[in-house]
Coordinates of C-alpha atoms in Angstrom, one line a residue:
M1 CA 23.4 20.5 39.8
F2 CA 25.2 19.3 36.6
S3 CA 28.7 20.5 37.4
W4 CA 30.1 16.9 37.1
L5 CA 29.0 16.9 33.5
G6 CA 30.9 20.1 32.6
K7 CA 34.2 18.5 33.8
Q8 CA 33.7 15.7 31.4
G9 CA 33.0 17.9 28.3
G10 CA 36.5 18.1 27.0
G11 CA 37.4 19.5 23.6
R12 CA 37.3 23.1 22.3
E13 CA 34.6 25.4 23.5
R14 CA 31.9 26.3 21.0
G15 CA 29.0 28.7 21.0
G16 CA 25.3 28.1 20.8
G17 CA 23.7 24.7 20.8
A18 CA 27.1 23.1 20.3
D19 CA 27.9 23.8 23.9
V20 CA 25.0 21.7 25.0
V21 CA 26.0 18.8 22.8
Q22 CA 29.6 19.1 24.0
T23 CA 28.6 19.0 27.7
V24 CA 26.1 16.2 27.2
T25 CA 28.7 14.3 25.1
G26 CA 31.1 14.4 28.0
G27 CA 28.4 13.2 30.4
L28 CA 27.4 10.3 28.1
R29 CA 31.0 9.2 27.6
D30 CA 31.6 9.3 31.3
L31 CA 28.5 7.2 32.0
Y32 CA 29.3 4.7 29.4
L33 CA 32.9 4.2 30.5
R34 CA 32.1 4.0 34.3
K35 CA 28.7 2.4 34.3
L36 CA 27.9 0.4 31.2
L37 CA 31.2 -0.8 29.8
P38 CA 32.1 -3.0 32.8
L39 CA 28.8 -4.9 32.3
E40 CA 29.5 -5.3 28.5
E41 CA 33.0 -6.6 29.0
H42 CA 32.1 -9.0 31.8
Y43 CA 29.4 -10.7 29.7
R44 CA 31.3 -10.5 26.3
F45 CA 28.6 -8.2 24.8
H46 CA 31.0 -6.9 22.1
E47 CA 31.4 -10.4 20.7
F48 CA 27.6 -10.9 20.3
H49 CA 26.2 -7.5 19.4
S50 CA 28.2 -4.3 19.0
P51 CA 31.8 -3.2 19.5
A52 CA 32.7 -1.0 22.4
L53 CA 32.0 2.7 21.9
E54 CA 35.0 5.1 21.5
E55 CA 35.4 8.8 22.0
A56 CA 34.7 9.5 18.3
D57 CA 31.4 7.8 18.6
F58 CA 30.3 10.5 21.1
E59 CA 32.0 13.4 19.4
N60 CA 31.0 12.9 15.7
K61 CA 28.5 15.1 13.9
P62 CA 25.0 13.7 13.0
M63 CA 25.2 11.2 10.2
V64 CA 22.7 10.4 7.4
L65 CA 22.9 6.9 5.8
L66 CA 21.5 6.5 2.2
V67 CA 20.4 3.0 1.2
G68 CA 18.7 1.9 -2.0
Q69 CA 18.9 -0.3 -5.1
Y70 CA 21.3 0.9 -7.8
S71 CA 20.2 3.8 -10.0
T72 CA 17.6 5.1 -7.5
G73 CA 19.5 8.4 -7.2
K74 CA 21.5 8.1 -3.9
T75 CA 24.6 9.8 -5.1
T76 CA 22.6 12.4 -7.1
F77 CA 20.6 13.1 -3.9
I78 CA 23.9 13.9 -2.1
R79 CA 25.0 16.1 -5.0
Y80 CA 21.6 17.9 -4.8
L81 CA 22.0 18.6 -1.1
L82 CA 25.6 19.8 -1.4
E83 CA 25.1 21.6 -4.7
Q84 CA 28.6 20.5 -5.7
D85 CA 30.5 17.4 -6.8
F86 CA 32.4 15.5 -4.1
P87 CA 35.6 13.4 -4.6
G88 CA 34.9 9.8 -5.7
M89 CA 31.4 10.6 -7.0
R90 CA 30.2 8.6 -9.9
I91 CA 26.7 8.8 -11.4
G92 CA 25.1 6.6 -14.0
P93 CA 22.2 4.2 -14.8
E94 CA 24.4 1.2 -14.0
P95 CA 25.6 0.3 -10.5
T96 CA 28.3 3.0 -10.3
T97 CA 28.8 3.4 -6.5
D98 CA 30.4 0.1 -5.5
S99 CA 31.8 1.5 -2.2
F100 CA 30.7 3.0 1.1
I101 CA 31.6 6.7 0.9
A102 CA 31.6 8.8 4.0
V103 CA 31.1 12.4 2.8
M104 CA 32.5 14.7 5.5
Y105 CA 33.7 18.2 6.0
G106 CA 37.4 18.9 5.3
E107 CA 39.4 22.1 4.7
T108 CA 40.7 20.7 1.4
E109 CA 39.1 18.3 -1.1
G110 CA 40.4 14.7 -1.1
N111 CA 39.8 11.0 -0.4
V112 CA 41.0 9.0 2.6
P113 CA 41.1 5.2 1.8
G114 CA 39.4 2.8 4.2
N115 CA 42.5 1.2 5.7
A116 CA 43.8 4.7 6.7
L117 CA 40.3 5.7 7.9
V118 CA 39.9 2.9 10.5
V119 CA 43.1 3.9 12.3
D120 CA 42.2 7.6 12.6
P121 CA 41.1 8.1 16.3
K122 CA 39.2 11.3 15.2
K123 CA 36.9 9.5 12.9
P124 CA 34.0 7.2 14.3
F125 CA 35.0 4.3 12.0
R126 CA 37.8 2.5 13.8
K127 CA 35.6 -0.6 14.7
L128 CA 34.9 -1.2 11.0
G129 CA 38.3 -2.8 10.7
R130 CA 36.8 -6.1 11.8
F131 CA 35.1 -6.5 8.4
G132 CA 38.5 -7.1 6.8
N133 CA 40.3 -5.9 3.6
A134 CA 37.5 -6.9 1.3
F135 CA 35.3 -4.2 2.9
L136 CA 38.1 -1.6 3.6
N137 CA 39.0 -1.7 -0.1
R138 CA 35.4 -0.6 -0.8
F139 CA 35.3 2.1 1.9
M140 CA 36.5 5.7 1.7
C141 CA 36.0 9.1 3.2
S142 CA 35.4 12.0 0.8
Q143 CA 36.3 15.3 2.3
L144 CA 35.4 18.7 1.0
P145 CA 34.8 22.3 2.3
N146 CA 31.0 22.5 2.1
E147 CA 28.7 24.5 4.4
V148 CA 26.2 21.6 4.7
L149 CA 29.0 19.2 5.9
K150 CA 29.8 21.5 8.8
S151 CA 26.6 20.3 10.5
I152 CA 26.1 16.7 9.2
S153 CA 28.0 13.9 7.5
I154 CA 26.4 11.7 4.8
I155 CA 27.1 8.0 4.1
D156 CA 26.6 6.8 0.5
S157 CA 26.2 3.1 0.2
P158 CA 26.7 0.7 -2.8
G159 CA 23.6 0.2 -4.9
I160 CA 21.8 -2.9 -3.7
L161 CA 21.8 -5.6 -6.3
S162 CA 18.7 -7.3 -7.8
G163 CA 18.1 -10.4 -9.9
E164 CA 21.1 -12.4 -10.9
K165 CA 23.5 -9.7 -9.7
Q166 CA 22.7 -10.3 -6.1
R167 CA 24.2 -13.8 -6.3
I168 CA 27.6 -12.2 -6.8
S169 CA 29.5 -12.2 -3.5
R170 CA 30.7 -8.8 -2.2
G171 CA 33.4 -10.4 -0.2
Y172 CA 32.1 -9.0 3.1
D173 CA 28.9 -9.2 5.1
F174 CA 27.0 -6.3 3.5
C175 CA 24.0 -6.4 6.0
Q176 CA 26.4 -6.5 9.0
V177 CA 28.1 -3.4 7.8
L178 CA 24.7 -1.7 7.3
Q179 CA 23.7 -2.7 10.8
W180 CA 26.9 -1.2 12.2
F181 CA 26.1 2.1 10.5
A182 CA 22.5 2.0 11.4
E183 CA 23.3 1.8 15.1
R184 CA 25.4 5.0 14.9
V185 CA 23.7 7.3 12.4
D186 CA 20.9 9.7 13.1
R187 CA 18.8 9.2 10.0
I188 CA 18.4 6.3 7.6
I189 CA 17.0 7.3 4.2
L190 CA 15.7 4.5 2.0
L191 CA 15.5 5.6 -1.6
F192 CA 13.1 4.1 -4.2
D193 CA 12.8 4.9 -7.9
A194 CA 9.2 5.4 -9.2
H195 CA 10.0 2.9 -11.9
K196 CA 11.8 0.4 -9.6
L197 CA 9.7 -0.6 -6.6
D198 CA 10.6 -4.3 -6.4
I199 CA 12.4 -5.1 -3.2
S200 CA 15.1 -7.7 -4.0
D201 CA 16.2 -10.3 -1.6
E202 CA 19.4 -8.4 -0.7
F203 CA 17.4 -5.2 -0.2
S204 CA 14.9 -7.0 2.0
E205 CA 17.7 -8.4 4.1
A206 CA 19.3 -4.9 4.3
I207 CA 16.0 -3.4 5.6
K208 CA 15.7 -6.2 8.2
S209 CA 19.2 -5.4 9.4
F210 CA 17.8 -2.0 10.6
R211 CA 15.6 -3.9 13.2
G212 CA 15.4 -1.7 16.4
Q213 CA 16.3 1.5 14.5
D214 CA 12.8 2.1 13.0
D215 CA 12.6 5.6 14.5
K216 CA 15.5 6.6 12.3
I217 CA 14.1 5.4 9.0
R218 CA 12.6 7.7 6.4
V219 CA 11.6 6.7 2.8
V220 CA 12.1 8.8 -0.3
L221 CA 10.1 8.0 -3.5
N222 CA 12.5 9.6 -6.0
K223 CA 12.0 10.5 -9.7
A224 CA 8.3 11.0 -9.1
D225 CA 8.2 13.6 -11.8
Q226 CA 8.5 10.9 -14.4
V227 CA 5.0 9.7 -13.9
D228 CA 1.6 11.5 -14.0
T229 CA -0.7 12.0 -11.1
Q230 CA -2.8 8.8 -11.6
Q231 CA 0.4 6.7 -12.0
L232 CA 1.9 8.3 -9.0
M233 CA -1.1 7.3 -6.8
R234 CA -0.6 3.7 -7.9
V235 CA 3.1 3.8 -7.5
Y236 CA 2.7 5.1 -3.9
G237 CA 0.2 2.4 -3.1
A238 CA 2.5 -0.3 -4.5
L239 CA 5.5 1.1 -2.5
M240 CA 3.5 1.0 0.8
W241 CA 2.4 -2.6 0.1
S242 CA 6.0 -3.7 -0.6
L243 CA 7.4 -2.0 2.5
G244 CA 4.6 -3.5 4.6
K245 CA 6.0 -7.0 3.8
V246 CA 9.6 -6.3 5.0
I247 CA 9.2 -3.7 7.7
D248 CA 7.5 -5.2 10.8
T249 CA 6.1 -2.1 12.5
P250 CA 2.5 -1.2 13.2
E251 CA 3.2 2.5 12.3
V252 CA 3.2 3.6 8.6
L253 CA 6.6 4.9 7.5
R254 CA 6.9 8.6 6.4
V255 CA 7.4 8.6 2.7
Y256 CA 8.6 11.8 0.9
I257 CA 7.7 12.1 -2.7
G258 CA 9.7 14.2 -5.2
S259 CA 12.4 14.5 -7.7
F260 CA 15.7 15.3 -5.9
W261 CA 18.0 16.7 -8.5
A262 CA 18.7 20.1 -10.0
H263 CA 17.0 19.5 -13.3
P264 CA 13.7 20.6 -14.8
L265 CA 10.7 18.6 -13.8
R266 CA 9.5 16.3 -16.6
N267 CA 5.9 16.4 -15.3
T268 CA 4.9 19.6 -13.5
D269 CA 1.4 18.5 -12.5
N270 CA 2.5 17.7 -9.0
R271 CA 5.0 20.6 -8.6
R272 CA 3.4 22.0 -5.4
L273 CA 3.3 18.5 -3.8
F274 CA 7.0 18.0 -4.6
E275 CA 7.9 21.4 -3.1
A276 CA 6.0 20.7 0.1
E277 CA 7.5 17.2 0.4
A278 CA 11.0 18.5 -0.2
Q279 CA 10.5 21.2 2.4
D280 CA 9.3 18.6 5.0
L281 CA 12.3 16.4 4.3
F282 CA 14.7 19.3 4.5
K283 CA 13.2 20.3 7.9
D284 CA 13.7 16.7 9.1
I285 CA 17.4 16.7 8.1
Q286 CA 18.0 20.3 9.3
S287 CA 16.7 19.4 12.8
L288 CA 19.4 16.6 13.2
P289 CA 22.1 18.8 14.9
Q290 CA 19.6 20.1 17.4
K291 CA 18.5 16.5 18.2
A292 CA 21.9 15.0 18.1
A293 CA 22.4 15.0 21.9
V294 CA 18.9 13.4 22.4
R295 CA 19.7 10.7 19.8
K296 CA 23.0 9.8 21.4
L297 CA 21.2 9.6 24.8
N298 CA 18.5 7.4 23.3
D299 CA 21.0 5.1 21.6
L300 CA 22.8 4.7 24.9
I301 CA 19.6 3.7 26.7
K302 CA 18.8 1.1 24.0
R303 CA 22.3 -0.2 24.3
A304 CA 22.1 -0.4 28.1
R305 CA 18.8 -2.3 28.0
L306 CA 20.2 -4.8 25.5
A307 CA 23.4 -5.2 27.6
K308 CA 21.3 -6.0 30.7
V309 CA 19.2 -8.6 28.8
H310 CA 22.4 -10.1 27.3
A311 CA 23.9 -10.4 30.9
Y312 CA 20.7 -12.3 32.0
I313 CA 20.9 -14.7 29.1
I314 CA 24.6 -15.5 29.5
S315 CA 24.5 -15.9 33.2
Y316 CA 21.4 -18.2 32.9
L317 CA 23.3 -20.4 30.4
K318 CA 26.3 -20.5 32.8
K319 CA 24.1 -21.5 35.7
E320 CA 22.4 -24.4 33.8
M321 CA 25.7 -25.9 32.6
P322 CA 26.8 -29.2 34.5
S323 CA 30.1 -29.0 36.4
V324 CA 31.6 -32.2 35.0
F325 CA 29.9 -34.5 32.5
G326 CA 27.5 -33.9 29.6
K327 CA 28.5 -30.3 28.8
E328 CA 28.2 -30.6 25.0
N329 CA 24.8 -32.2 25.1
K330 CA 23.6 -29.7 27.7
K331 CA 24.9 -26.8 25.5
K332 CA 22.9 -28.1 22.5
E333 CA 19.8 -28.5 24.6
L334 CA 20.0 -24.9 25.9
I335 CA 20.5 -23.5 22.5
N336 CA 17.4 -25.4 21.2
K337 CA 15.4 -24.2 24.3
L338 CA 16.5 -20.5 23.9
P339 CA 13.0 -19.3 22.9
E340 CA 11.7 -20.8 26.2
I341 CA 14.6 -19.3 28.1
Y342 CA 13.6 -15.9 26.7
I343 CA 10.1 -16.3 28.0
Q344 CA 11.3 -17.4 31.4
L345 CA 13.7 -14.5 31.7
Q346 CA 10.9 -12.1 30.6
R347 CA 8.7 -13.3 33.5
E348 CA 11.4 -13.5 36.1
Y349 CA 12.9 -10.0 35.5
H350 CA 9.8 -8.2 34.0
I351 CA 11.5 -7.5 30.7
S352 CA 9.7 -6.7 27.5
A353 CA 10.0 -9.2 24.7
G354 CA 11.2 -6.4 22.4
D355 CA 14.4 -5.9 24.4
F356 CA 15.6 -9.4 23.6
P357 CA 18.0 -10.1 20.6
E358 CA 16.8 -12.1 17.6
V359 CA 16.6 -15.8 18.7
K360 CA 17.9 -17.3 15.5
K361 CA 20.9 -15.0 15.3
M362 CA 21.7 -15.6 19.0
Q363 CA 21.5 -19.4 18.5
E364 CA 24.0 -19.2 15.7
Q365 CA 26.4 -17.2 17.7
L366 CA 26.2 -19.4 20.8
E367 CA 27.1 -22.5 18.7
N368 CA 30.8 -21.4 18.7
C369 CA 30.9 -20.5 22.4
D370 CA 32.2 -22.4 25.4
F371 CA 29.4 -21.9 28.0
T372 CA 31.7 -22.9 30.9
K373 CA 33.7 -19.7 30.3
F374 CA 30.6 -17.5 30.7
H375 CA 30.3 -15.6 34.0
S376 CA 27.6 -16.0 36.6
L377 CA 25.2 -13.1 37.4
K378 CA 26.7 -10.2 39.3
P379 CA 23.8 -8.2 40.7
K380 CA 26.1 -5.2 41.5
L381 CA 26.9 -4.7 37.7
I382 CA 23.2 -4.8 36.9
E383 CA 22.3 -2.4 39.8
T384 CA 24.9 0.1 38.5
V385 CA 23.3 0.2 35.1
D386 CA 19.8 0.4 36.6
N387 CA 21.0 3.4 38.6
M388 CA 22.4 5.0 35.5
L389 CA 19.1 4.6 33.7
A390 CA 16.9 5.7 36.6
N391 CA 18.9 8.7 37.8
K392 CA 21.9 9.8 35.7
I393 CA 20.1 9.6 32.3
A394 CA 17.2 11.6 33.7
S395 CA 19.6 14.3 34.9
L396 CA 21.2 14.5 31.4
M397 CA 17.7 14.7 29.8
N398 CA 16.8 17.6 32.1
L399 CA 20.1 19.3 31.2
I400 CA 19.4 19.0 27.5
R401 CA 15.9 20.5 27.9
Q402 CA 17.0 23.4 30.1
E403 CA 20.0 24.4 28.0
E404 CA 18.3 24.0 24.6
S405 CA 15.5 26.3 25.7
N406 CA 18.1 29.0 26.3
M407 CA 20.1 28.4 23.1
P408 CA 19.4 29.5 19.5
T409 CA 18.1 26.7 17.3
E410 CA 21.0 24.9 15.4
V411 CA 20.1 23.8 11.9
V412 CA 21.8 22.7 8.7
H413 CA 22.8 25.6 6.4
G414 CA 24.2 25.8 2.9
G415 CA 23.6 23.9 -0.3
A416 CA 20.0 23.2 -1.3
F417 CA 18.8 24.1 2.2
D418 CA 19.5 27.8 1.7
G419 CA 17.4 27.8 -1.5
T420 CA 14.2 27.0 0.4
M421 CA 14.6 29.5 3.3
A422 CA 13.9 33.0 1.9
G423 CA 13.1 34.9 -1.3
P424 CA 10.3 34.4 -3.8
F425 CA 11.3 30.7 -4.3
G426 CA 11.0 29.9 -0.6
H427 CA 8.3 27.4 0.3
G428 CA 4.9 29.0 0.6
Y429 CA 6.1 32.4 -0.7
G430 CA 3.2 34.4 -2.1
E431 CA 0.7 31.7 -1.1
G432 CA -2.1 31.6 1.5
A433 CA -1.8 34.4 4.1
K434 CA 1.5 35.5 2.5
E435 CA -0.1 36.4 -0.8
G436 CA 0.2 40.1 -1.6
A437 CA 3.0 40.6 1.0
D438 CA 5.2 42.4 -1.5
E439 CA 2.4 44.4 -3.3
E440 CA 1.4 47.9 -2.7
E441 CA -2.3 47.3 -3.3
W442 CA -4.4 45.5 -0.6
V443 CA -4.6 42.0 -1.9
V444 CA -8.2 41.6 -0.6
A445 CA -9.3 44.5 -2.9
R446 CA -9.2 42.1 -5.9
D447 CA -12.3 40.3 -4.7
K448 CA -13.9 43.1 -2.6
P449 CA -16.7 44.0 -5.2
A450 CA -18.0 40.4 -4.8
Y451 CA -17.7 40.6 -1.1
D452 CA -19.5 44.0 -1.0
E453 CA -22.5 42.5 -2.7
I454 CA -22.9 40.0 0.1
F455 CA -22.1 42.6 2.7
Y456 CA -25.0 44.9 1.6
T457 CA -27.5 42.0 1.7
L458 CA -26.8 41.6 5.4
S459 CA -28.5 45.0 6.2
P460 CA -25.6 47.0 7.6
I461 CA -26.4 49.8 10.1
N462 CA -24.1 52.8 10.0
G463 CA -21.8 51.0 7.6
K464 CA -21.4 47.9 9.9
I465 CA -22.9 44.5 10.4
S466 CA -23.4 42.8 13.7
G467 CA -21.8 39.6 14.8
I468 CA -25.1 37.7 14.4
S469 CA -25.4 38.8 10.8
A470 CA -21.7 38.0 10.0
K471 CA -22.1 34.6 11.6
K472 CA -25.0 33.7 9.3
E473 CA -22.8 34.3 6.3
M474 CA -19.6 32.9 7.7
V475 CA -21.1 29.5 8.7
T476 CA -22.0 28.8 5.1
S477 CA -18.3 28.0 4.6
K478 CA -19.0 24.9 6.8
L479 CA -15.7 25.5 8.7
P480 CA -15.8 24.6 12.4
N481 CA -16.6 27.2 15.0
S482 CA -13.1 27.1 16.4
V483 CA -11.7 28.2 13.0
L484 CA -14.4 30.8 12.3
G485 CA -13.8 32.2 15.8
K486 CA -10.2 32.7 15.0
I487 CA -11.1 34.4 11.7
W488 CA -13.5 36.7 13.5
K489 CA -10.7 37.8 15.9
L490 CA -8.3 38.5 13.0
A491 CA -10.9 40.4 10.9
D492 CA -12.4 42.6 13.7
C493 CA -9.4 44.9 13.6
D494 CA -10.9 47.6 16.0
G495 CA -12.4 45.0 18.3
D496 CA -15.8 46.6 18.4
G497 CA -17.7 43.4 17.9
M498 CA -18.9 44.5 14.4
L499 CA -17.5 44.4 10.9
D500 CA -17.4 47.2 8.3
D501 CA -17.2 46.4 4.6
E502 CA -13.4 46.1 4.7
E503 CA -13.3 43.9 7.8
F504 CA -16.0 41.7 6.3
A505 CA -14.0 41.4 3.0
L506 CA -11.0 40.4 5.1
A507 CA -13.0 37.8 6.9
K508 CA -14.2 36.3 3.6
H509 CA -10.6 36.4 2.3
L510 CA -9.3 34.5 5.4
I511 CA -12.1 31.9 4.9
K512 CA -11.0 31.5 1.3
I513 CA -7.4 30.9 2.5
K514 CA -8.5 28.2 4.9
L515 CA -10.7 26.5 2.3
D516 CA -7.8 26.5 -0.1
G517 CA -5.9 24.3 2.4
Y518 CA -3.6 26.9 3.9
E519 CA -3.0 27.7 7.6
L520 CA -4.3 30.9 9.2
P521 CA -1.7 33.3 10.6
G522 CA -1.4 33.6 14.4
T523 CA -1.6 37.4 14.1
L524 CA -2.8 39.5 11.2
P525 CA 0.1 40.3 8.8
S526 CA 0.5 44.0 8.1
H527 CA -0.2 43.6 4.4
L528 CA -3.7 42.2 5.2
V529 CA -4.7 45.0 7.5
P530 CA -7.6 46.9 5.8
P531 CA -6.4 50.4 4.5
S532 CA -8.9 52.3 6.7
H533 CA -7.6 50.5 9.8
R534 CA -3.9 50.7 9.2
K535 CA -2.9 53.8 11.1
P536 CA -5.0 53.2 14.3
F537 CA -4.1 49.5 14.1
Q538 CA -0.4 50.1 13.9
T539 CA -0.6 52.7 16.7
A540 CA -2.3 50.2 18.9
E541 CA 0.5 47.8 18.3

């Protein structure tokens, strides 16, 4: 069914989930070159929106872009993930990182300057050359042999300026560069300092340049150990209020709270919160390789929808232009009426308003264009893209789902990620249902005397209480019946519909676990099996 995709895969063969990515990559590249690129070129899409995609854009590893004001810990965050220094790294309270640094895998450590980087066909940065030497002199690739970088690449950005400093010109369009990266990365992480929540004008403009990429954005509230619990609550509220003014989405952004560096916590009151938040963030980043194919597919769909809308706009402007006289006046009139044209096209072609480019930006770009050189609408080009979206993309999506279900999960390894996976310092080790897993004594025995007192007030017969008697006691926990039903199934080890003193103690222990905020296990772990039930229980298994 998907044999045509395999022929387009190209490159060296790899095992596991990488084969899926390689096959889908070939299919995406083929679709773009044959179906979408002709439409983009015909209506000059690349001049208005985004440069043409190249092979490296399809082949590159997942990328994470870090953005934040100076001294919020962006470079330290990368150092924390990699657990080693990288070439070109500078850390300090002042604006130390004044360049875009692409931290990528390489067999040997070293830096590649921006001018050399944009002519390397193996790197996805060739189109950055259009931002000129002022940018390229502030762009480099830092390569080093690190296990984390085998799966992802990380882009460190210059600290965003605030106050008087933001008036100093960088010499290139900072927000345009950020927008270019945002369209190509898999994750955008906005870093905030617990003591620096103000969003400067430049930072606000930077965040607005991520319009249309909201699903990629995550927020990190860093250095949260420097405030106590009450202050942290206020800081979090202030951050959400500030973000609400610049990010125009109905959904609340996911904010990860913690202290992301390898130093002792200054305030340990919220240690468990920081550990849980770090684990969630790590899981999000670790899942990027597995989701890379879907992300590229999604980005291609967004690009195709924008290219279609752009074609409708350009062809409409061409159609409205007079053939001989009054061209300049008509051009000004059409530019001023662009919001009305948007509404007309939405109705005529049944297009969502969210698919249209920003009006103000489009008007500025159209000022320098000769409308008479635009092309009229070619329905065949539109039909080709529609067919791609309706049929070919759906086939690729099915391929990804089928193949990923048969492949081992591909995650990021190495660096700080390995420190949270196993051992006594892994997240949740020795807590909840995992408590007592490495002890010889049955962990429930610690509280069993108290549980026995309750057990014998329930009038056991032949050493057991009925389900009705157990229910009277268990419902006092105020847990919902669905949860108590699961606890009953886990505690009734021999399945006789009654509980002996050990099974009852186990039920009370599981209730305590749930009331403490932990999840119940799907099946009863071996260390929680009551001693008198262990041999027959294990035999039954």
